[in-house]
Coordinates of C-alpha atoms in Angstrom, one line a residue:
M12 CA 20.5 89.1 127.3
Q13 CA 23.7 90.1 129.1
A14 CA 26.8 87.9 129.0
D15 CA 30.4 88.4 130.0
L16 CA 31.9 86.5 127.1
L17 CA 30.6 85.3 123.8
L18 CA 32.6 82.8 121.6
L19 CA 31.5 82.6 118.0
Q20 CA 31.5 79.4 116.0
P21 CA 34.1 77.2 117.8
N22 CA 33.9 73.4 117.3
V23 CA 32.5 72.6 120.7
Y24 CA 33.1 69.3 122.4
N25 CA 29.9 67.7 123.8
S26 CA 30.9 65.4 126.6
Y27 CA 27.5 63.7 126.7
F28 CA 27.6 62.6 123.1
K29 CA 31.4 62.6 122.6
Q30 CA 30.8 64.6 119.5
W31 CA 31.5 68.1 118.1
T32 CA 29.0 70.8 117.3
Q33 CA 29.8 74.1 115.7
N34 CA 27.9 76.6 117.9
N35 CA 28.2 79.8 119.8
V36 CA 29.0 79.8 123.5
A37 CA 27.9 82.4 126.0
I38 CA 29.5 82.7 129.5
K39 CA 28.2 84.7 132.5
D40 CA 29.5 84.9 136.1
G41 CA 32.2 82.3 135.4
K42 CA 29.8 79.6 134.1
F43 CA 28.5 78.5 130.8
L44 CA 25.2 80.1 130.0
Y45 CA 24.3 78.9 126.5
I46 CA 25.7 76.6 123.8
G47 CA 23.8 76.9 120.5
P48 CA 23.1 78.8 117.3
R49 CA 22.1 82.1 119.0
G50 CA 24.7 84.8 118.9
E51 CA 25.1 88.6 119.0
E52 CA 21.5 89.1 118.1
T53 CA 20.6 87.6 121.5
F54 CA 23.6 88.2 123.8
K55 CA 25.2 91.5 124.6
A56 CA 28.6 90.5 125.8
E57 CA 31.4 92.6 127.2
Q58 CA 33.9 90.5 125.1
V59 CA 33.2 88.7 121.8
I60 CA 35.8 86.3 120.4
D61 CA 35.8 84.9 116.9
A62 CA 36.6 81.3 117.6
S63 CA 35.8 79.8 114.2
G64 CA 38.3 77.2 113.2
L65 CA 39.2 76.4 116.8
H66 CA 38.2 73.4 118.9
M67 CA 36.8 74.2 122.3
I68 CA 37.2 71.5 125.0
P69 CA 36.8 71.5 128.8
G70 CA 39.8 72.2 130.9
F71 CA 41.7 69.0 131.8
V72 CA 41.1 67.4 135.2
D73 CA 43.8 65.3 136.8
I74 CA 42.4 63.4 139.8
H75 CA 45.6 61.5 140.9
L76 CA 48.9 63.3 141.3
H77 CA 51.5 64.4 143.9
I78 CA 52.7 68.0 143.6
E79 CA 55.7 67.0 145.6
S80 CA 56.8 64.6 142.9
T81 CA 57.7 67.7 140.7
M82 CA 59.6 69.0 143.7
V83 CA 58.0 72.5 143.5
T84 CA 55.4 74.4 145.5
P85 CA 51.7 74.6 144.5
A86 CA 52.2 78.1 143.1
S87 CA 54.9 77.0 140.7
F88 CA 52.9 73.8 139.9
S89 CA 49.9 75.9 139.0
Q90 CA 51.9 77.9 136.5
G91 CA 52.8 74.7 134.6
L92 CA 49.3 73.3 134.7
L93 CA 47.7 76.3 133.1
R94 CA 50.0 76.4 130.1
N95 CA 49.1 72.7 129.5
G96 CA 45.4 73.2 129.7
V97 CA 44.9 71.7 133.2
T98 CA 42.4 73.6 135.3
T99 CA 41.5 71.2 138.1
I100 CA 43.6 68.7 140.1
V101 CA 43.1 66.4 143.0
P102 CA 46.6 66.3 144.6
E103 CA 47.5 63.9 147.5
P104 CA 50.2 65.5 149.6
H105 CA 51.4 62.3 151.3
E106 CA 55.0 63.3 150.8
M107 CA 54.6 66.5 152.9
A108 CA 52.5 64.5 155.4
N109 CA 55.3 62.0 155.9
V110 CA 57.6 64.9 156.8
F111 CA 55.1 67.0 158.9
G112 CA 52.0 65.0 159.5
L113 CA 48.6 66.8 159.5
D114 CA 50.2 70.2 159.6
G115 CA 52.0 69.4 156.3
V116 CA 48.7 68.7 154.6
L117 CA 47.1 71.9 156.0
E118 CA 50.1 73.9 154.8
M119 CA 49.8 72.5 151.3
I120 CA 46.1 73.4 151.2
K121 CA 46.9 76.9 152.4
A122 CA 49.7 77.2 149.8
S123 CA 47.1 76.3 147.1
Q124 CA 44.5 78.8 148.0
S125 CA 45.9 81.7 145.9
C126 CA 46.5 79.5 142.8
I127 CA 44.3 79.9 139.7
V128 CA 44.0 76.2 139.2
D129 CA 41.4 74.5 141.5
M130 CA 43.1 72.1 143.8
F131 CA 40.8 69.7 145.7
Y132 CA 42.9 67.6 148.1
A133 CA 42.9 63.9 148.8
I134 CA 43.6 62.8 152.4
P135 CA 46.9 60.9 152.7
S136 CA 45.6 57.5 153.9
S137 CA 48.9 55.7 154.3
V138 CA 51.2 57.9 156.4
P139 CA 53.5 56.1 157.1
A140 CA 52.9 53.7 154.2
T141 CA 53.9 50.8 156.5
S142 CA 55.1 50.3 160.1
L143 CA 58.5 49.3 158.6
E144 CA 59.9 52.9 158.4
T145 CA 60.3 56.0 160.4
T146 CA 58.7 59.2 159.2
G147 CA 58.5 62.8 160.5
G148 CA 54.7 62.6 160.9
S149 CA 51.7 60.4 160.6
I150 CA 48.1 60.7 159.6
E151 CA 45.7 59.1 162.1
I152 CA 42.0 58.6 161.9
E153 CA 41.3 61.6 164.0
D154 CA 43.5 63.7 161.6
M155 CA 41.4 62.4 158.7
D156 CA 38.2 63.5 160.5
A157 CA 39.7 66.9 161.0
L158 CA 40.6 67.2 157.3
L159 CA 37.1 66.2 156.2
A160 CA 35.7 68.8 158.5
T161 CA 37.6 71.6 156.7
G162 CA 35.7 71.0 153.4
D163 CA 39.0 71.2 151.5
V164 CA 39.3 67.5 150.7
I165 CA 37.1 65.3 148.5
C166 CA 38.5 61.8 148.8
L167 CA 40.6 59.3 150.7
G168 CA 43.9 59.1 148.9
E169 CA 45.5 56.0 147.7
I170 CA 45.4 53.1 150.1
M171 CA 48.9 51.7 149.7
N172 CA 49.4 48.9 152.3
Y173 CA 47.4 46.3 150.4
V174 CA 49.4 43.5 152.0
D175 CA 48.1 44.3 155.5
I176 CA 44.5 44.7 154.2
I177 CA 44.7 41.0 153.1
K178 CA 46.8 39.6 155.9
D179 CA 45.8 41.6 159.1
P180 CA 42.2 42.3 159.8
E181 CA 43.1 44.5 162.7
C182 CA 45.7 46.6 161.0
K183 CA 45.6 50.4 160.8
T184 CA 44.6 50.4 157.2
N185 CA 41.6 48.2 157.8
R186 CA 40.6 50.3 160.7
I187 CA 40.7 53.4 158.5
L188 CA 38.6 51.7 155.8
K189 CA 36.0 50.5 158.3
H190 CA 35.8 54.0 159.8
M191 CA 35.4 55.7 156.4
R192 CA 32.8 53.2 155.2
E193 CA 30.7 53.6 158.4
R194 CA 31.1 57.4 158.9
Y195 CA 31.5 58.7 155.4
P196 CA 29.8 56.1 153.1
E197 CA 29.8 58.4 150.1
L198 CA 33.5 59.3 150.3
V199 CA 35.6 58.2 147.3
I200 CA 38.4 55.8 148.3
E201 CA 41.4 55.6 146.0
G202 CA 43.7 52.6 145.8
H203 CA 47.2 51.4 145.0
V204 CA 47.1 47.7 144.3
P205 CA 49.9 46.5 141.9
K206 CA 49.9 43.0 140.7
L207 CA 46.8 41.8 142.7
L208 CA 44.4 39.3 141.1
D209 CA 41.7 36.9 142.0
L210 CA 40.9 36.5 145.7
D211 CA 43.5 39.0 146.8
L212 CA 42.0 41.7 144.5
A213 CA 38.5 40.8 145.6
R214 CA 39.4 41.2 149.3
V215 CA 40.8 44.7 148.7
I216 CA 37.7 45.8 146.8
Y217 CA 35.5 44.3 149.5
A218 CA 37.4 46.4 152.0
G219 CA 36.3 49.5 150.2
V220 CA 39.1 50.3 147.7
N221 CA 37.6 50.6 144.3
S222 CA 40.2 52.3 142.1
D223 CA 43.8 51.6 141.0
H224 CA 46.3 53.8 139.4
T225 CA 49.3 51.5 139.4
H226 CA 51.1 49.9 136.4
Q227 CA 48.5 47.9 134.5
T228 CA 48.8 44.7 132.5
L229 CA 46.0 43.6 130.2
E230 CA 45.1 40.8 132.6
G231 CA 45.0 43.1 135.6
L232 CA 43.1 45.8 133.7
K233 CA 40.3 43.4 132.6
A234 CA 40.2 41.8 136.1
R235 CA 39.8 45.3 137.8
I236 CA 37.2 46.6 135.4
G237 CA 35.3 43.4 135.6
A238 CA 35.2 43.6 139.3
G239 CA 33.9 47.2 139.3
M240 CA 37.1 49.1 139.8
F241 CA 37.8 52.5 138.3
I242 CA 41.1 52.6 136.5
E243 CA 43.4 55.6 136.4
I244 CA 45.8 55.2 133.5
Q245 CA 49.2 56.8 133.9
E246 CA 51.8 56.9 131.1
K247 CA 53.6 53.8 132.2
S248 CA 50.4 51.8 131.7
M249 CA 50.0 53.0 128.1
T250 CA 51.3 49.8 126.5
S251 CA 50.0 48.8 123.1
E252 CA 47.9 46.0 124.5
V253 CA 46.3 48.1 127.3
M254 CA 45.6 51.0 124.9
D255 CA 44.2 48.6 122.2
Y256 CA 41.8 47.2 124.8
L257 CA 40.7 50.7 125.9
I258 CA 40.2 51.7 122.3
Q259 CA 38.3 48.7 121.1
H260 CA 36.0 48.2 124.1
D261 CA 33.2 50.4 125.5
V262 CA 34.8 51.1 128.9
S263 CA 34.9 54.9 128.8
E264 CA 33.0 55.1 132.1
H265 CA 35.5 52.9 133.8
F266 CA 38.8 54.7 133.3
C267 CA 40.5 58.1 133.0
F268 CA 44.0 59.5 132.4
V269 CA 46.2 60.7 135.3
T270 CA 49.8 61.8 135.7
D271 CA 50.6 60.6 139.3
D272 CA 54.3 61.7 139.2
V273 CA 55.8 64.2 136.7
M274 CA 59.4 65.3 136.9
A275 CA 60.0 69.1 136.5
D276 CA 62.0 68.8 133.3
S277 CA 59.4 66.5 131.7
F278 CA 56.7 68.9 132.8
R279 CA 58.5 71.8 131.1
D280 CA 59.5 70.0 128.0
R281 CA 56.8 67.5 127.3
G282 CA 53.7 68.7 129.2
H283 CA 51.4 67.3 131.8
L284 CA 48.0 65.6 131.4
N285 CA 47.8 67.0 127.8
Q286 CA 50.9 64.9 126.9
I287 CA 49.1 61.7 128.0
V288 CA 46.0 62.7 126.0
R289 CA 48.2 63.5 123.0
K290 CA 50.0 60.2 123.3
A291 CA 46.6 58.3 123.5
I292 CA 45.5 60.0 120.2
R293 CA 48.8 59.1 118.6
M294 CA 48.3 55.5 119.7
G295 CA 45.0 55.3 117.9
M296 CA 42.4 56.5 120.4
A297 CA 39.8 58.8 118.9
P298 CA 40.3 62.4 120.1
E299 CA 36.7 62.4 121.4
K300 CA 37.4 59.4 123.6
A301 CA 40.8 60.6 124.8
I302 CA 39.4 64.1 125.8
Y303 CA 36.6 62.3 127.6
A304 CA 39.1 60.4 129.7
A305 CA 40.8 63.6 130.8
T306 CA 37.7 65.7 131.5
F307 CA 34.4 64.0 132.0
S308 CA 35.1 60.6 133.5
P309 CA 37.6 61.9 136.1
T310 CA 35.1 64.5 137.3
R311 CA 32.4 61.9 137.6
R312 CA 34.8 59.7 139.6
M313 CA 35.4 62.5 142.1
R314 CA 31.8 63.7 142.0
L315 CA 32.8 67.1 140.7
F316 CA 29.6 67.5 138.8
D317 CA 30.0 71.2 138.3
R318 CA 32.8 70.8 135.7
G319 CA 34.3 68.5 133.0
A320 CA 31.8 69.5 130.3
I321 CA 30.8 72.5 128.3
A322 CA 27.1 72.8 129.2
P323 CA 24.8 75.4 130.8
G324 CA 25.5 75.9 134.5
K325 CA 29.0 74.2 134.5
I326 CA 32.1 76.1 135.5
A327 CA 33.6 77.8 132.4
D328 CA 36.9 76.1 132.4
F329 CA 38.0 75.5 128.8
Q330 CA 40.7 75.4 126.2
L331 CA 40.8 76.6 122.7
I332 CA 42.8 74.2 120.5
S333 CA 44.0 75.0 116.9
D334 CA 45.2 71.5 116.0
L335 CA 43.2 68.7 117.5
S336 CA 45.6 65.8 116.6
D337 CA 48.5 67.5 118.4
L338 CA 46.4 69.4 121.0
K339 CA 48.0 72.7 120.0
L340 CA 46.9 75.1 122.7
E341 CA 46.0 78.6 121.9
S342 CA 44.5 79.7 125.2
V343 CA 43.1 78.5 128.5
Y344 CA 40.1 80.0 130.4
K345 CA 39.4 79.5 134.1
N346 CA 36.0 80.6 135.4
G347 CA 35.3 82.3 132.1
S348 CA 38.5 84.5 132.2
E349 CA 41.6 84.0 130.2
A350 CA 44.3 82.4 132.4
Y351 CA 46.9 81.6 129.7
S352 CA 47.6 82.6 126.1
A353 CA 50.1 80.9 123.9
S354 CA 50.7 84.3 122.2
K355 CA 51.6 86.0 125.5
P356 CA 52.7 83.1 127.7
S357 CA 53.8 85.1 130.7
S358 CA 50.5 86.9 131.2
A359 CA 48.0 86.0 133.8
L360 CA 50.2 83.5 135.5
P361 CA 50.4 83.4 139.3
S362 CA 53.6 84.4 141.1
A363 CA 55.8 81.4 142.1
E364 CA 56.5 83.2 145.4
A365 CA 52.9 83.3 146.5
Y366 CA 53.3 81.5 149.8
R367 CA 55.9 81.3 152.5
F368 CA 55.9 78.1 154.6
P369 CA 56.5 78.2 158.4
E370 CA 60.2 78.7 159.4
H371 CA 60.6 75.2 160.8
Y372 CA 59.8 73.7 157.4
Y373 CA 63.2 75.0 156.3
R374 CA 64.9 73.1 159.2
S375 CA 63.7 69.6 158.8
V376 CA 66.9 67.6 158.5
Q377 CA 68.0 66.7 162.0
L378 CA 71.2 64.8 161.1
S379 CA 74.8 65.4 162.1
E380 CA 77.4 65.1 159.3
L381 CA 78.2 61.5 158.4
T382 CA 81.6 59.9 158.8
E383 CA 83.4 57.0 157.2
A384 CA 82.1 54.8 160.0
D385 CA 78.6 55.3 158.8
F386 CA 79.5 53.4 155.6
A387 CA 81.6 50.7 157.2
A388 CA 79.3 47.8 156.2
A389 CA 79.7 46.3 159.7
V390 CA 78.2 42.9 160.2
N391 CA 78.1 40.5 163.1
A392 CA 79.7 37.7 161.2
E393 CA 83.0 35.7 161.4
D394 CA 85.4 35.9 158.5
G395 CA 84.4 34.0 155.4
S396 CA 82.2 34.1 152.3
Y397 CA 78.5 34.9 152.5
R398 CA 75.5 34.9 150.2
C399 CA 73.9 38.4 150.5
R400 CA 70.6 39.9 149.3
V401 CA 71.1 42.6 146.7
M402 CA 68.6 45.2 145.3
T403 CA 68.6 45.0 141.5
V404 CA 67.4 48.0 139.5
E405 CA 65.7 47.4 136.1
D406 CA 65.0 50.0 133.5
G407 CA 61.3 50.3 132.7
S408 CA 60.0 50.0 136.2
T409 CA 60.4 51.4 139.7
F410 CA 60.1 47.8 141.0
T411 CA 63.4 46.3 142.2
K412 CA 64.2 42.6 142.3
E413 CA 66.1 40.7 144.9
T414 CA 69.2 38.9 143.6
Q415 CA 71.9 37.3 145.6
V416 CA 75.7 37.7 145.4
E417 CA 78.7 36.3 147.2
L418 CA 80.6 38.8 149.5
V419 CA 83.5 38.3 151.8
A420 CA 83.4 39.3 155.5
A421 CA 86.7 40.2 157.1
G422 CA 87.2 41.9 160.5
G423 CA 83.5 42.4 161.0
R424 CA 83.0 44.2 157.6
L425 CA 81.7 43.1 154.3
Q426 CA 84.2 43.7 151.6
W427 CA 82.0 45.2 148.9
E428 CA 84.2 47.9 147.3
N429 CA 85.8 45.7 144.7
S430 CA 82.5 43.8 143.9
D431 CA 80.1 44.7 141.1
C432 CA 77.7 46.1 143.7
G433 CA 77.3 49.6 145.1
M434 CA 76.2 50.3 148.6
I435 CA 72.8 51.7 149.5
A436 CA 72.2 53.2 152.9
T437 CA 69.5 55.2 154.6
F438 CA 69.6 57.4 157.7
E439 CA 66.6 58.5 159.8
R440 CA 66.7 62.3 159.6
Y441 CA 63.9 63.5 161.9
G442 CA 65.9 63.3 165.2
K443 CA 63.8 60.5 166.6
H444 CA 66.1 57.6 167.2
G445 CA 68.9 57.8 164.6
G446 CA 68.1 54.6 162.9
K447 CA 70.1 53.5 159.8
A448 CA 70.5 50.6 157.5
F449 CA 72.6 49.5 154.6
G450 CA 72.5 47.0 151.8
F451 CA 73.9 46.6 148.3
I452 CA 72.6 47.5 144.9
T453 CA 73.3 46.5 141.3
G454 CA 71.6 46.5 137.8
D455 CA 70.6 49.6 135.9
T456 CA 71.9 52.0 138.5
I457 CA 75.1 54.0 138.9
K458 CA 78.4 52.3 138.2
K459 CA 80.6 54.9 139.9
G460 CA 80.4 58.0 142.2
A461 CA 77.5 58.6 144.6
V462 CA 74.0 60.0 144.9
A463 CA 72.4 61.3 148.1
T464 CA 68.9 62.7 148.6
T465 CA 66.2 63.5 151.2
Y466 CA 63.6 63.1 148.5
S467 CA 63.0 59.4 149.0
H468 CA 59.5 58.0 149.0
D469 CA 57.7 58.0 151.2
N470 CA 59.6 58.5 154.5
H471 CA 62.0 61.0 152.9
N472 CA 64.9 59.9 155.1
L473 CA 68.4 60.5 153.8
L474 CA 69.1 57.9 151.1
V475 CA 72.6 57.4 149.7
I476 CA 74.0 55.0 147.0
G477 CA 77.6 54.9 145.8
H478 CA 80.6 53.0 144.8
N479 CA 83.1 54.6 147.2
V480 CA 82.9 56.1 150.7
Q481 CA 84.4 59.5 149.9
D482 CA 81.9 60.3 147.2
M483 CA 79.1 59.0 149.4
L484 CA 80.2 61.3 152.2
L485 CA 80.5 64.3 149.9
A486 CA 77.0 63.8 148.5
A487 CA 75.4 63.0 151.8
N488 CA 77.0 65.8 153.8
T489 CA 76.2 68.4 151.1
V490 CA 72.5 67.5 151.4
I491 CA 72.6 67.6 155.2
K492 CA 74.4 71.0 155.3
Q493 CA 71.8 72.6 153.0
Q494 CA 68.8 71.1 154.9
G495 CA 67.6 68.9 152.1
G496 CA 68.2 68.2 148.5
F497 CA 69.5 65.9 145.8
C498 CA 73.3 65.7 145.2
V499 CA 75.4 63.7 142.7
A500 CA 79.2 63.4 143.3
L501 CA 82.1 61.9 141.5
N502 CA 85.8 61.8 142.3
G503 CA 85.5 64.2 145.1
E504 CA 83.5 66.8 143.2
V505 CA 79.8 67.7 143.2
M506 CA 78.5 67.2 139.7
A507 CA 74.9 68.3 140.3
N508 CA 73.0 69.6 143.3
M509 CA 69.4 70.6 143.7
H510 CA 68.5 72.4 147.0
L511 CA 65.1 71.3 148.4
P512 CA 64.7 73.6 151.4
V513 CA 61.0 73.1 152.1
G514 CA 60.8 69.9 154.2
G515 CA 63.8 68.5 152.3
I516 CA 61.5 67.8 149.4
L517 CA 60.4 71.0 147.7
T518 CA 62.2 73.9 146.0
E519 CA 60.7 77.4 145.8
E520 CA 62.2 78.0 142.4
P521 CA 59.8 78.7 139.5
L522 CA 59.0 75.6 137.5
D523 CA 61.4 76.4 134.6
E524 CA 64.3 76.8 137.0
A525 CA 63.4 73.7 138.9
A526 CA 63.2 71.9 135.5
E527 CA 66.8 72.9 134.7
S528 CA 68.1 71.7 138.1
V529 CA 66.3 68.3 137.5
K530 CA 67.7 68.0 134.0
Q531 CA 71.2 68.5 135.4
L532 CA 70.6 65.9 138.1
R533 CA 69.3 63.4 135.5
E534 CA 72.3 64.0 133.2
A535 CA 74.8 63.6 136.0
M536 CA 73.2 60.3 137.2
E537 CA 73.3 59.0 133.6
E538 CA 76.9 60.0 133.4
L539 CA 77.5 57.8 136.5
G540 CA 75.9 54.9 134.5
Y541 CA 72.3 55.1 135.6
N542 CA 70.4 53.4 132.8
H543 CA 66.7 54.1 133.5
Y544 CA 63.8 56.0 131.9
N545 CA 63.5 58.0 135.1
P546 CA 66.6 57.7 137.3
I547 CA 65.4 60.3 139.8
M548 CA 62.1 58.5 140.4
S549 CA 63.8 55.2 140.4
I550 CA 66.3 56.0 143.2
A551 CA 63.6 57.9 145.1
T552 CA 61.5 54.7 145.3
H553 CA 64.3 52.5 146.6
S554 CA 63.0 53.3 150.1
L555 CA 59.3 52.7 149.3
P556 CA 58.2 49.6 151.2
V557 CA 54.9 49.1 149.3
S558 CA 56.6 48.9 145.9
P559 CA 57.8 45.4 144.9
Y560 CA 60.0 43.7 145.6
L561 CA 63.1 44.5 147.7
K562 CA 63.4 47.9 149.3
I563 CA 65.3 49.5 152.2
T564 CA 64.2 51.7 155.1
D565 CA 65.9 52.7 158.3
H566 CA 64.5 49.4 159.7
G567 CA 66.5 47.4 157.2
L568 CA 65.9 45.5 153.9
I569 CA 62.2 45.0 153.3
D570 CA 60.7 42.1 151.4
V571 CA 57.6 44.0 150.2
N572 CA 55.5 41.0 149.3
K573 CA 56.1 39.4 152.7
G574 CA 55.7 42.8 154.4
K575 CA 58.7 42.2 156.7
V576 CA 62.4 43.0 157.4
V577 CA 64.7 40.4 156.0
P578 CA 68.4 40.0 156.8
L579 CA 71.1 41.2 154.5
I580 CA 73.1 37.9 154.8
V581 CA 71.2 34.8 153.6
E582 CA 73.8 32.2 154.5
K583 CA 77.4 31.4 154.9
I584 CA 79.0 29.7 151.9

């Protein structure tokens, strides 16, 4: 019998039993043909590989991530995935959708078509995430219908505005959910429901949202699984109590591992989904169970029944591993052909310059240069002392608390420069109405200098924090002049600057070069005093009005749990 590839005597992972068998594997036309004892006496293969001593596992499948979080294009992203054993992903491009709407999603799909890694897209369901921000584009129900008609999407991406689901039966999110349940009853619907329990959780599930990828506690994990939710475990949820529960209980069908957001330097230096699987093994999870959660259970969640297992008829996406405990990767095969080899890492990788976006994607920042007046902290208040809301950053989470401090108003301005607070300000950058807002920030954030970025979830307006106006102006105007980016300034000098020309959120650099730029940004922010496990993601979510608790958009300060704008000044003292 003819075959394209025959692997002799690898330890083959059987997803159905979560066990290993030492067998031969025949591959034909990009699919697994046979797994069993028959070898060269049966199969005449164009290529025969002695795989004895190696473990053969399916290619990893990541069903919840955002390519834009790595700030690179799909081509560069695919390069990184292959060398980490990831062969299929389900990205949700809601960052690009917030900048360009439906067209942004379609462009990301086009940019993925030449990539070796399979990319099945999720429809951005919450663009904008709330009505309390201004974005460059939106995704409406008719846009979702158009995307589903293309055949390039396989699920409705994370429903983020859980507050409105509960409080407003007629809100846009509930209308979307009703439309999807009625018109596409088999469509997978992904969720974003941090902290919810009891009746609130039940109401969100009842509305059609039946997964959650947010930061899990043991209480929340058990409540979600018990209510029929599928849980997508990202690294920040891998606490000892959560992992112990997953290890000790028979819940393999109810969870998988995902990455969600991976910074470019972490991608380069630590890995991708393989790093999460490796960490799970080190935390005591059996390799067979950890591999299952990165291959079989995610494909079943997304109804990708043609992959995720080494079995006849399945797509021949697989990895050859020499050290199972450390997932030491020797090679990766996509559709039965070698796509990456650790012994020759530059071979078979796609070009990072495979796609050119439309020209207007490189001119998305419609802002004039800022002046000192833009950071004047002007308030409509008589002279005196006032209690003011302050965003407080805490290491270990992208949540920000509300605290209150006393500030003095004089001449119609709050005198913040000599306080312990920095200023945080945001400016609408799409040329729609020029909205802007400011507030104050403290905690595990910078203690001097300034940071400015157009990479600010999810609206991606210009966000600036700083401790003096001159550094804030330098950082902000650097980003404006270069049509997007991330800039750190101190004492009148630029310390680090990453140009993000595509929509103000992506670089076209190869992954390794982007990783070096991100590393420099991180180190510069830490030099300014940012004390956080991920300072870039932390600051980028200061403008995310669905992430607890106090955030800022061009509409003003947002109390996330209440779902409304709240005043900066609480009361006069």
